[in-house]
mmCIF file of C-alpha atoms in Angstrom:
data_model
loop_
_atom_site.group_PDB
_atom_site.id
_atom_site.type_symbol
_atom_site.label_atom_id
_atom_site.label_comp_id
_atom_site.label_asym_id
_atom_site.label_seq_id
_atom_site.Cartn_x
_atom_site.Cartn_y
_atom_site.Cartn_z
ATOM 1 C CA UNK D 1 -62.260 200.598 -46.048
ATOM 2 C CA UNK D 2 -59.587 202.955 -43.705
ATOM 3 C CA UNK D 3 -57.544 199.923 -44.360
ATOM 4 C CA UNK D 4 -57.882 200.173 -47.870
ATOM 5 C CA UNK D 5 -57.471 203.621 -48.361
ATOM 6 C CA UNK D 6 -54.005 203.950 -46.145
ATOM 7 C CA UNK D 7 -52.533 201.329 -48.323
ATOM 8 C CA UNK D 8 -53.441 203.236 -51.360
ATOM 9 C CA UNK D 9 -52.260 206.220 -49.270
ATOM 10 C CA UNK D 10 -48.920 204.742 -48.694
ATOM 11 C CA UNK D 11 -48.496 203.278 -52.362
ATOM 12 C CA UNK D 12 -48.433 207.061 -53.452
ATOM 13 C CA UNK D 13 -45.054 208.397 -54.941
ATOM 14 C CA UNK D 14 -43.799 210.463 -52.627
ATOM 15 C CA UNK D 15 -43.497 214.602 -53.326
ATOM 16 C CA UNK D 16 -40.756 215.670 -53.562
ATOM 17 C CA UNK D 17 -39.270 218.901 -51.171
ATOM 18 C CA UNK D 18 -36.603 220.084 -53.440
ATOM 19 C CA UNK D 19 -36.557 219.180 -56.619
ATOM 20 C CA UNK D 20 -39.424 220.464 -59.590
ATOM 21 C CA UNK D 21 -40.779 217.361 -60.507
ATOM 22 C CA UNK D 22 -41.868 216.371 -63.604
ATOM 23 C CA UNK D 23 -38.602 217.899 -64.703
ATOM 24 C CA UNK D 24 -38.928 221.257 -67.510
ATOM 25 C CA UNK D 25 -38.704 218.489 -69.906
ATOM 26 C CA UNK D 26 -38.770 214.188 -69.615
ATOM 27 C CA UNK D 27 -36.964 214.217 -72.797
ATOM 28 C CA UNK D 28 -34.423 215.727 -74.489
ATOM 29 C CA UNK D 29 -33.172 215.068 -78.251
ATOM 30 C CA UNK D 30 -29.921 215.690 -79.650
ATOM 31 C CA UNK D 31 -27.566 214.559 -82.387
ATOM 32 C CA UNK D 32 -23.802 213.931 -82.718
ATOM 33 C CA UNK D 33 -21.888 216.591 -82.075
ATOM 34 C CA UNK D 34 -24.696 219.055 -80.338
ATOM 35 C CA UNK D 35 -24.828 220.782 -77.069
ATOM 36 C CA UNK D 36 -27.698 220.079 -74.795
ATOM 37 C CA UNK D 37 -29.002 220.581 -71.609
ATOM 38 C CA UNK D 38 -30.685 218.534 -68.788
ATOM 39 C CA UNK D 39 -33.145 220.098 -66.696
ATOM 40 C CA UNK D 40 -32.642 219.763 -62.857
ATOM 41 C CA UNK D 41 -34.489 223.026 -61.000
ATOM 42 C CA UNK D 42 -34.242 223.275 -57.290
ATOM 43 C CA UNK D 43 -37.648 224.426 -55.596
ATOM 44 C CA UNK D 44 -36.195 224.731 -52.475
ATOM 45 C CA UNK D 45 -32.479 224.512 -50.673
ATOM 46 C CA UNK D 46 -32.150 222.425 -47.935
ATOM 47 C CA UNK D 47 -29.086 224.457 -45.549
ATOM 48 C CA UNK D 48 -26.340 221.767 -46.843
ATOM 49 C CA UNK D 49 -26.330 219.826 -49.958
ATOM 50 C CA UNK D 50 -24.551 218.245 -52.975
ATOM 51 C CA UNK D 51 -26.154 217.402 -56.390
ATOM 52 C CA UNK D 52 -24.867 214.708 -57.991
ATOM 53 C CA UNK D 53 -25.388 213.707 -61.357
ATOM 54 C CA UNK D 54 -25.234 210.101 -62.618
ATOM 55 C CA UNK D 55 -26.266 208.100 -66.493
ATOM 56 C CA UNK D 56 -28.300 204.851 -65.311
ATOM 57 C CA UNK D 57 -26.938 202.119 -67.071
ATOM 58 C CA UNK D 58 -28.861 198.764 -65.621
ATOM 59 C CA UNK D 59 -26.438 196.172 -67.340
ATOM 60 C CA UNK D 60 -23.267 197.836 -66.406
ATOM 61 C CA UNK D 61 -21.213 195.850 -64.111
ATOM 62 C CA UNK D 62 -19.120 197.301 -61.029
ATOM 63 C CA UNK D 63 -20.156 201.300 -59.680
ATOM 64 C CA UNK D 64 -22.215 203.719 -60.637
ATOM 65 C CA UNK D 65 -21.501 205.617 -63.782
ATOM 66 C CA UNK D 66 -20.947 209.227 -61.663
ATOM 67 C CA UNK D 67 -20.316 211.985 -63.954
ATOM 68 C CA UNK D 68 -20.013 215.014 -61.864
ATOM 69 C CA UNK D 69 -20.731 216.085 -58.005
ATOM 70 C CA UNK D 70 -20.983 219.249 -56.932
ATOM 71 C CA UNK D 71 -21.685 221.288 -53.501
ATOM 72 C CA UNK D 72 -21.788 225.406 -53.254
ATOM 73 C CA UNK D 73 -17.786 225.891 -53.303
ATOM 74 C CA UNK D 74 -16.734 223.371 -56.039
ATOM 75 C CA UNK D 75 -18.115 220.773 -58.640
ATOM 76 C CA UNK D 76 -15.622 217.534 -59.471
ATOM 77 C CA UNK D 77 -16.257 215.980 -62.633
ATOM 78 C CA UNK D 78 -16.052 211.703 -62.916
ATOM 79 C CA UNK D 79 -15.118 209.627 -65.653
ATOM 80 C CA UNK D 80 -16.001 209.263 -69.547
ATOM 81 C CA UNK D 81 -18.925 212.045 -69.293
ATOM 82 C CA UNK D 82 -17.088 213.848 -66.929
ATOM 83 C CA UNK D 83 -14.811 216.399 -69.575
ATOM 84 C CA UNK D 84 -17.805 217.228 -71.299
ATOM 85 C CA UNK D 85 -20.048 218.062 -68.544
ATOM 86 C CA UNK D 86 -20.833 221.582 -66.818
ATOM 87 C CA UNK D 87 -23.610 222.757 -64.877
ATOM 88 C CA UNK D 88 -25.626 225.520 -66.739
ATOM 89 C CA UNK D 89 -26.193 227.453 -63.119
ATOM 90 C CA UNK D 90 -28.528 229.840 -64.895
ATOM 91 C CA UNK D 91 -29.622 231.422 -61.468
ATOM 92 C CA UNK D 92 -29.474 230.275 -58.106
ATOM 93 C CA UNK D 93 -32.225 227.104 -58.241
ATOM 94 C CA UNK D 94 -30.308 225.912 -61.403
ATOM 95 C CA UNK D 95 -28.799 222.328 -61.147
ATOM 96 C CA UNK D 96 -29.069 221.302 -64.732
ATOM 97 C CA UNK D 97 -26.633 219.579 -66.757
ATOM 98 C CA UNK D 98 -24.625 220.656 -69.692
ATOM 99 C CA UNK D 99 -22.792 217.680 -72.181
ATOM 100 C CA UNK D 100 -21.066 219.391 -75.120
ATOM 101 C CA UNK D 101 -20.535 217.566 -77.997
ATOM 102 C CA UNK D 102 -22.372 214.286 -77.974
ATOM 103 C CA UNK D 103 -21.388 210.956 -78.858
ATOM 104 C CA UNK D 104 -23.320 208.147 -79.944
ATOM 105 C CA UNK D 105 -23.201 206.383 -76.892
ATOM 106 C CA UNK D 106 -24.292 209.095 -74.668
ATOM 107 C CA UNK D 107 -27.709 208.553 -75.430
ATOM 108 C CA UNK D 108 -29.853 206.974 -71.845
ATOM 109 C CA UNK D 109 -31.621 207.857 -68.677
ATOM 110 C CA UNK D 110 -29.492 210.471 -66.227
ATOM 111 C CA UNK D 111 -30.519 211.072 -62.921
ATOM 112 C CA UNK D 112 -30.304 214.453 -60.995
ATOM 113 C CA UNK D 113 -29.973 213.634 -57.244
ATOM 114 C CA UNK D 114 -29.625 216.064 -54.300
ATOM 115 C CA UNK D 115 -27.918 214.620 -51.068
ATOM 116 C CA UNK D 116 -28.190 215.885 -47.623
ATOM 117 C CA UNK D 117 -28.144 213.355 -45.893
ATOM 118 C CA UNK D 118 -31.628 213.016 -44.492
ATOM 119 C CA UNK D 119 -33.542 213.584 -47.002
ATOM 120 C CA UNK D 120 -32.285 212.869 -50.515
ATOM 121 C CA UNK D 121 -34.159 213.279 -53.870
ATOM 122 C CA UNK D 122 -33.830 212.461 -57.581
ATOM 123 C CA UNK D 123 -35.368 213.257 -60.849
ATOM 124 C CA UNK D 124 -34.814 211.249 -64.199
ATOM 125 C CA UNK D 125 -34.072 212.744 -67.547
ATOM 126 C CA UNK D 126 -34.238 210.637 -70.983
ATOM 127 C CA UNK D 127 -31.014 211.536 -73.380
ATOM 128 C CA UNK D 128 -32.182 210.114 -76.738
ATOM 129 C CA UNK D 129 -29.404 210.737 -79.542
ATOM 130 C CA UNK D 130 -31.424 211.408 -82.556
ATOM 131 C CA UNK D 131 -29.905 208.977 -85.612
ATOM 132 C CA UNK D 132 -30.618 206.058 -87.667
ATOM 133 C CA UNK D 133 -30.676 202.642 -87.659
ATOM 134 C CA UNK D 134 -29.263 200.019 -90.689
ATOM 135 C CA UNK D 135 -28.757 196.469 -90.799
ATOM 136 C CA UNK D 136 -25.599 195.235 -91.582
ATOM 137 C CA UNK D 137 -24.167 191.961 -92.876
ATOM 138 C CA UNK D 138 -20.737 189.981 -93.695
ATOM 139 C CA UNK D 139 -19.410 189.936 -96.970
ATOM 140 C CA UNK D 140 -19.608 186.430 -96.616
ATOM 141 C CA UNK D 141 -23.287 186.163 -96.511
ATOM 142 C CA UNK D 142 -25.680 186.318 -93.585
ATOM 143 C CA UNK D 143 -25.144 185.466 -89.969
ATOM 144 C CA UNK D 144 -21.591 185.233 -89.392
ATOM 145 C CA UNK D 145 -21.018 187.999 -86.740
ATOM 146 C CA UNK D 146 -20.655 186.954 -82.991
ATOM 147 C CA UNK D 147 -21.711 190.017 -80.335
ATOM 148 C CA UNK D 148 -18.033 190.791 -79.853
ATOM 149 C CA UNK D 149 -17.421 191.012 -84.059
ATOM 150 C CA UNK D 150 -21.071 192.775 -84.144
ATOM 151 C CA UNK D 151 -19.820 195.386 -81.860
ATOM 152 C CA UNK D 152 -16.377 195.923 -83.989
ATOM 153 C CA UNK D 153 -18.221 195.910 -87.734
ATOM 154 C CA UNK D 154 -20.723 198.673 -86.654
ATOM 155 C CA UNK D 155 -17.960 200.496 -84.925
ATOM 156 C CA UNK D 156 -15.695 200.199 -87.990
ATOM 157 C CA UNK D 157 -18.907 202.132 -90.238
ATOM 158 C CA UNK D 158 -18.780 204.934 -87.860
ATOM 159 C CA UNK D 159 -21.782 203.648 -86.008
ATOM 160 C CA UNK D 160 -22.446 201.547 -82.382
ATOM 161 C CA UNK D 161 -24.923 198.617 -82.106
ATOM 162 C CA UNK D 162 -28.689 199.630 -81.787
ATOM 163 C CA UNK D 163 -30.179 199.813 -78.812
ATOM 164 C CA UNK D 164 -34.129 198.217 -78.938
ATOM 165 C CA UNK D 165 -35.423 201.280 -78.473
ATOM 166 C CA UNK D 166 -33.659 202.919 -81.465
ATOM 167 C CA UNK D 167 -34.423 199.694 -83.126
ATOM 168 C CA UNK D 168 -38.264 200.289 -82.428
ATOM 169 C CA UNK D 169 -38.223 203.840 -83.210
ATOM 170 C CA UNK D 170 -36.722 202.777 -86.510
ATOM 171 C CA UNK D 171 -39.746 200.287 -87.060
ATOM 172 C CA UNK D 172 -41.845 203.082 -86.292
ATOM 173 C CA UNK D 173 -40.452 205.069 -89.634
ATOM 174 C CA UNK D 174 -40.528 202.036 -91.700
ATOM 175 C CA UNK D 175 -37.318 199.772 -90.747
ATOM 176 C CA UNK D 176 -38.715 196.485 -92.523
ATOM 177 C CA UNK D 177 -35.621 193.929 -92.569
ATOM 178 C CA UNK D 178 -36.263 190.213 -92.551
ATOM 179 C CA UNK D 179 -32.801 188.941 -91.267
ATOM 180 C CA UNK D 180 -32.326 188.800 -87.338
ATOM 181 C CA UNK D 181 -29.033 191.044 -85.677
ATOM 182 C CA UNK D 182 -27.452 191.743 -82.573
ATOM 183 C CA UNK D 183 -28.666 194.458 -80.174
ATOM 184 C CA UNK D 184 -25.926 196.622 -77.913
ATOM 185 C CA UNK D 185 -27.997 194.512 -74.925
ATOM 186 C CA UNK D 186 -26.839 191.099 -76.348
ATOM 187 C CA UNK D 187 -30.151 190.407 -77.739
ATOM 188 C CA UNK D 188 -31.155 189.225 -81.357
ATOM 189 C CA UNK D 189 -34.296 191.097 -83.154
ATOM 190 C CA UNK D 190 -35.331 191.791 -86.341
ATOM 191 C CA UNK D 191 -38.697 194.672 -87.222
ATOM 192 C CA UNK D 192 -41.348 193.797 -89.790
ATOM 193 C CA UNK D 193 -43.230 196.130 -91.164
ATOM 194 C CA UNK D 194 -44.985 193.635 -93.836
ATOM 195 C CA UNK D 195 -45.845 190.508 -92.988
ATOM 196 C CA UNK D 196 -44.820 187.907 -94.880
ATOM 197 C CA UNK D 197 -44.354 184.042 -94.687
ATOM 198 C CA UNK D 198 -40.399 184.097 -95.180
ATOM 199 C CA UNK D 199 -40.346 186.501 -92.387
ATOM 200 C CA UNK D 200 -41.768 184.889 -88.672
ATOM 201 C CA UNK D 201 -45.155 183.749 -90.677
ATOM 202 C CA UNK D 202 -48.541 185.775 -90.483
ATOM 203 C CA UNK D 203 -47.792 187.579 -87.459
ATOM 204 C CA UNK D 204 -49.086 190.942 -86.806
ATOM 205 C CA UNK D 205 -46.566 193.368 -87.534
ATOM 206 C CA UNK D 206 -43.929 194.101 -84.989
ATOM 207 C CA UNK D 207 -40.132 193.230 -83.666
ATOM 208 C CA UNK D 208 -39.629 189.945 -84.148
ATOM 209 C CA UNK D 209 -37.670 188.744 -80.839
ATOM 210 C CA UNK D 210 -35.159 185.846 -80.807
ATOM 211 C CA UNK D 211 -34.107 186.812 -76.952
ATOM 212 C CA UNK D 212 -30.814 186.881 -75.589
ATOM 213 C CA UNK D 213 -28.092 184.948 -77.222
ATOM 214 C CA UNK D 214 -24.797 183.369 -76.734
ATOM 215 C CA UNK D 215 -22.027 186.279 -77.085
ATOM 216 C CA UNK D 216 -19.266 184.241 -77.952
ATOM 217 C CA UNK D 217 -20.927 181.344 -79.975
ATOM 218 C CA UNK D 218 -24.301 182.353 -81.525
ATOM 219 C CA UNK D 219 -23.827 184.205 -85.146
ATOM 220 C CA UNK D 220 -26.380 186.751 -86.297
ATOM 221 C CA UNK D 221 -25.938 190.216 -88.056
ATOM 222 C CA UNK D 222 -25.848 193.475 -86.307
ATOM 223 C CA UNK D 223 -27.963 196.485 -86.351
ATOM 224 C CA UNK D 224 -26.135 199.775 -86.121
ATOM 225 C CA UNK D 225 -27.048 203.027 -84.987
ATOM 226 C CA UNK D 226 -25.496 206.144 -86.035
ATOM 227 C CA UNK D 227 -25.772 210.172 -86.263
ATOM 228 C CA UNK D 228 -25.024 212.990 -87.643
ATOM 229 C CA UNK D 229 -21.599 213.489 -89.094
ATOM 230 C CA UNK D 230 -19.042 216.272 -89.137
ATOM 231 C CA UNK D 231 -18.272 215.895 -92.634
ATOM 232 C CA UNK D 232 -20.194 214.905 -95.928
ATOM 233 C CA UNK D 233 -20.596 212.388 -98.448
ATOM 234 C CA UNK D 234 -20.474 212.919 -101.916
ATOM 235 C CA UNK D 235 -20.154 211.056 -105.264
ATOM 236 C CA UNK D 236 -17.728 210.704 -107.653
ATOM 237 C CA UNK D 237 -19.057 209.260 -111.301
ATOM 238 C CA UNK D 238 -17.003 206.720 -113.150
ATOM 239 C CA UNK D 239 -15.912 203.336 -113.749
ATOM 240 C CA UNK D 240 -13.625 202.528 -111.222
ATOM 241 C CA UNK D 241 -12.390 199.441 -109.773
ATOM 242 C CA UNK D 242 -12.078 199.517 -105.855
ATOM 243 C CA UNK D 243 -8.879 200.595 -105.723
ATOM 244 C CA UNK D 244 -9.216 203.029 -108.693
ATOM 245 C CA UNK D 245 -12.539 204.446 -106.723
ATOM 246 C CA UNK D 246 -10.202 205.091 -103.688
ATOM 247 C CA UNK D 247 -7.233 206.936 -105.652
ATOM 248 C CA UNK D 248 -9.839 208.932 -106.720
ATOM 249 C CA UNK D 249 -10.989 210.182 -103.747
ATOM 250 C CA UNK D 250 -7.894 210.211 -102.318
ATOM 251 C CA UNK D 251 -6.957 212.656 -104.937
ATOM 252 C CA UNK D 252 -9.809 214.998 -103.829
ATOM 253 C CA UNK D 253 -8.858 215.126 -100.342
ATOM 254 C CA UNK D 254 -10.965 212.704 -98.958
ATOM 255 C CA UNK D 255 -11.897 208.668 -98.092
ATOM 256 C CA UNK D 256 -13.992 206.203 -99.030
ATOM 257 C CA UNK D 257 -17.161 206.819 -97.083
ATOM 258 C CA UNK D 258 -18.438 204.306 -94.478
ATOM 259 C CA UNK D 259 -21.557 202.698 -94.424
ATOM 260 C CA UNK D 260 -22.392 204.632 -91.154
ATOM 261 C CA UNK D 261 -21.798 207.771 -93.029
ATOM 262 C CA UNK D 262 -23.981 207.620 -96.134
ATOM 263 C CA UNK D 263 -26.724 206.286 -94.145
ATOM 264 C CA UNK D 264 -25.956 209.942 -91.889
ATOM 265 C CA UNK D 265 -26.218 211.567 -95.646
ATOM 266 C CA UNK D 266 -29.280 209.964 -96.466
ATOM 267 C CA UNK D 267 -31.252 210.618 -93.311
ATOM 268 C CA UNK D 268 -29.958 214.451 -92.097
ATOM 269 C CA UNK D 269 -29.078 215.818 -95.467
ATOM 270 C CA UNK D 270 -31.629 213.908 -97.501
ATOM 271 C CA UNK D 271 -28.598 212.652 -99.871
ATOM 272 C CA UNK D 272 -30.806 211.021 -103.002
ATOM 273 C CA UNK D 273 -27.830 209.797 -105.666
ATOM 274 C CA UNK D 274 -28.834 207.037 -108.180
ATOM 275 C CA UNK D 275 -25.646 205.533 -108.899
ATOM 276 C CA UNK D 276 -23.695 202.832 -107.472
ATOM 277 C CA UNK D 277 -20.647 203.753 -105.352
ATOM 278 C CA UNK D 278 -18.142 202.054 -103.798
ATOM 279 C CA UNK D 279 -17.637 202.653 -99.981
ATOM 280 C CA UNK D 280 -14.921 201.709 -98.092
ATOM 281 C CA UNK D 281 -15.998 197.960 -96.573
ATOM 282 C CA UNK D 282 -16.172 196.905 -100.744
ATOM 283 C CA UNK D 283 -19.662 197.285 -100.789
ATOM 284 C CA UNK D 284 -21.643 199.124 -103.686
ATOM 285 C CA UNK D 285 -24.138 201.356 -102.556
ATOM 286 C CA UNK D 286 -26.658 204.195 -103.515
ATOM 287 C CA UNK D 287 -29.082 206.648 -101.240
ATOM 288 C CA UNK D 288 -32.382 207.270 -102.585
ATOM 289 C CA UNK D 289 -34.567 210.177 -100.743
ATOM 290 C CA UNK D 290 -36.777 210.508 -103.738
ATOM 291 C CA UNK D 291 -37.660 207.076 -104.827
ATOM 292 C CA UNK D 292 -38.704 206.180 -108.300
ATOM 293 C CA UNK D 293 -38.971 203.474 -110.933
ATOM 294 C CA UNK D 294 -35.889 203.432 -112.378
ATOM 295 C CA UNK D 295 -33.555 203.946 -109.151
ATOM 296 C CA UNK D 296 -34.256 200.921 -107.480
ATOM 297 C CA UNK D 297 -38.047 200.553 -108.125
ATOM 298 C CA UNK D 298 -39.004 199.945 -104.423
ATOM 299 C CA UNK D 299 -41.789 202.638 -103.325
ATOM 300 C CA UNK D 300 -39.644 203.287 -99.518
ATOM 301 C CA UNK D 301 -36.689 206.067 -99.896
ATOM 302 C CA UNK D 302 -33.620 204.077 -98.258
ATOM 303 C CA UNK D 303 -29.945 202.841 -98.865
ATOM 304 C CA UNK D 304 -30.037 200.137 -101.578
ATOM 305 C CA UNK D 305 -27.224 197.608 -101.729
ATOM 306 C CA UNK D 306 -25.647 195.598 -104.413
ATOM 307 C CA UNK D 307 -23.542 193.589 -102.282
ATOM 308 C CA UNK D 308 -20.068 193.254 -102.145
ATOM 309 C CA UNK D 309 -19.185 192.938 -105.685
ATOM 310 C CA UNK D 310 -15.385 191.757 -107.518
ATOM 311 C CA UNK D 311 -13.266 194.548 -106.898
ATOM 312 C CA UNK D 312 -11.822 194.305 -110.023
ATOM 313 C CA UNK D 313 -13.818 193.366 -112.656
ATOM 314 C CA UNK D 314 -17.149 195.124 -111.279
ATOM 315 C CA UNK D 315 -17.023 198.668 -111.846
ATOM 316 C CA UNK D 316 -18.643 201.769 -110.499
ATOM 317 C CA UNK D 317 -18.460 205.167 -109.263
ATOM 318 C CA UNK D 318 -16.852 206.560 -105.447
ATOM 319 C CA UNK D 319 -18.658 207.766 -102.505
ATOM 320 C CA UNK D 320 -16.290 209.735 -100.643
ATOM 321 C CA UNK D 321 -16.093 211.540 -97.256
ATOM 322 C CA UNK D 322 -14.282 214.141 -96.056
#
């Protein structure tokens, strides 16, 4: 039984000295374009030490993704993150990180670590960028994207491939899409909210997992993830060919929007228009926050799609951006 219990004993996460553990807060939410702050509070100062700050990324290749050290003289930012970073230094136990202006790709664990040599310590913060999640598919019909073009098409809609977890969250608020796409971790999912034969059979709800796939030779569609946007969406009404519906925002000041930015309408500014638009891939599409019978007739508030009509003899109205 002493046996017993000193394993147990030993198994225990160690305390830490130095560091306020849990951190102020495990998780901390943000959207394009805001400031936030990590938490990192020194209980204690050992005589000499550095804090270094680093974003865990597991499949990254090659070292550690550093973005800033710093001792009691100096602080040296690294890399990508680096620019953007600051330490808040609120009083004299403060070690918690500042990012200003956050990208879509900033969102992941970061770890606070304090090195001195003998005894160092860490703490992990979760960065989740708060955004949303749509499918997206070729003009030419279902499952033609590679990773590589996956990556590209969400990028070109103002967005970045999903991560699962923003791909589970999404389930979670009622992402039901029965066509399988690329993850930014190479894998190919697809969530069900309502089970249905055509979709994986008479399985319980869930995300429907296809694993990981071949980058370069295996075709599914992507799921992008974007946030909020800088600028906004509106809609022009008319019947305008493509090119017609991009004079005519071009004559206002503004674009075509991309898909990436009326989904960003529809979720943070609860955009709710019940006309077709053209945006600037040659799809037609319309947001609906406040669904009813005649826009759409499907109960769930969403983006609906009518494809990627002629873009000359199909005509609609403009959803711009600017």
């Amino acid at each position: 039984m002493t046996e017993h219990l000193r394993l147990l004993d030993f198994a225990a996460p160690k305390k830490l000295k130095y560091l306020l553990e849990p951190p102020v807060y495990a998780e901390v939410i943000g959207r394009r374009g805001d400031n936030v702050t990590l938490p990192c509070i020194l209980r204690s100062k050992p005589s000499h030490y550095k804090v270094k700050w680093t974003k865990l990324e597991p499949e990254r290749a090659g070292p550690e993704n550093i973005i800033m050290i710093s001792n009691a003289h100096a602080l040296k930012p690294y890399g990508h993150l680096g620019p953007r970073a600051s330490l808040r230094n609120a009083h004299a136990m403060d070690a918690s990180l500042q990012l200003s202006q956050l990208e879509l790709e900033d969102g992941g664990t970061y770890r606070c670590e304090l090195v001195n040599g003998i005894e160092d310590e860490s703490v992990a913060v979760i960065l989740r960028i708060e955004g949303v999640v749509f499918p997206y598919q070729s003009k030419n019909g279902r499952y033609r994207f590679t990773f590589h073009e996956a990556k590209e098409v969400c990028a070109e809609q103002d967005a970045t491939l999903a991560s699962y977890n923003q791909l589970y969250i999404a389930w979670t608020e009622g992402l039901d899409w029965c066509n399988a796409g690329w993850l930014s971790d190479g894998t190919v999912h697809y969530p069900i909210i309502h089970p249905r034969p055509a979709c994986g059979g008479e399985l319980l709800s869930g995300i429907r997992s296809y694993g990981p796939k071949d980058k370069n030779h295996d075709r599914f569609d992507a799921f992008c993830f974007t946030s909020q946007t800088s600028g906004s969406v509106y809609y022009i009404s008319g019947s305008f060919s493509f090119e017609q519906a991009e004079r005519a925002c071009k004559r206002q000041g503004a674009e075509l929007a991309l898909v990436g930015q009326l989904y960003a309408a529809w979720r943070f500014q609860n955009y709710d228009q019940c006309d077709g638009g053209w945006l600037r891939d040659g799809s037609v599409r319309f947001p609906i926050s406040n669904p009813r019978e005649r826009c759409g007739g499907i109960p769930e508030a969403g983006v609906r799609s009518f494809g990627f009509p002629n873009k000359t003899t199909h005509l609609y109205g403009a959803y711009c951006y600017r």
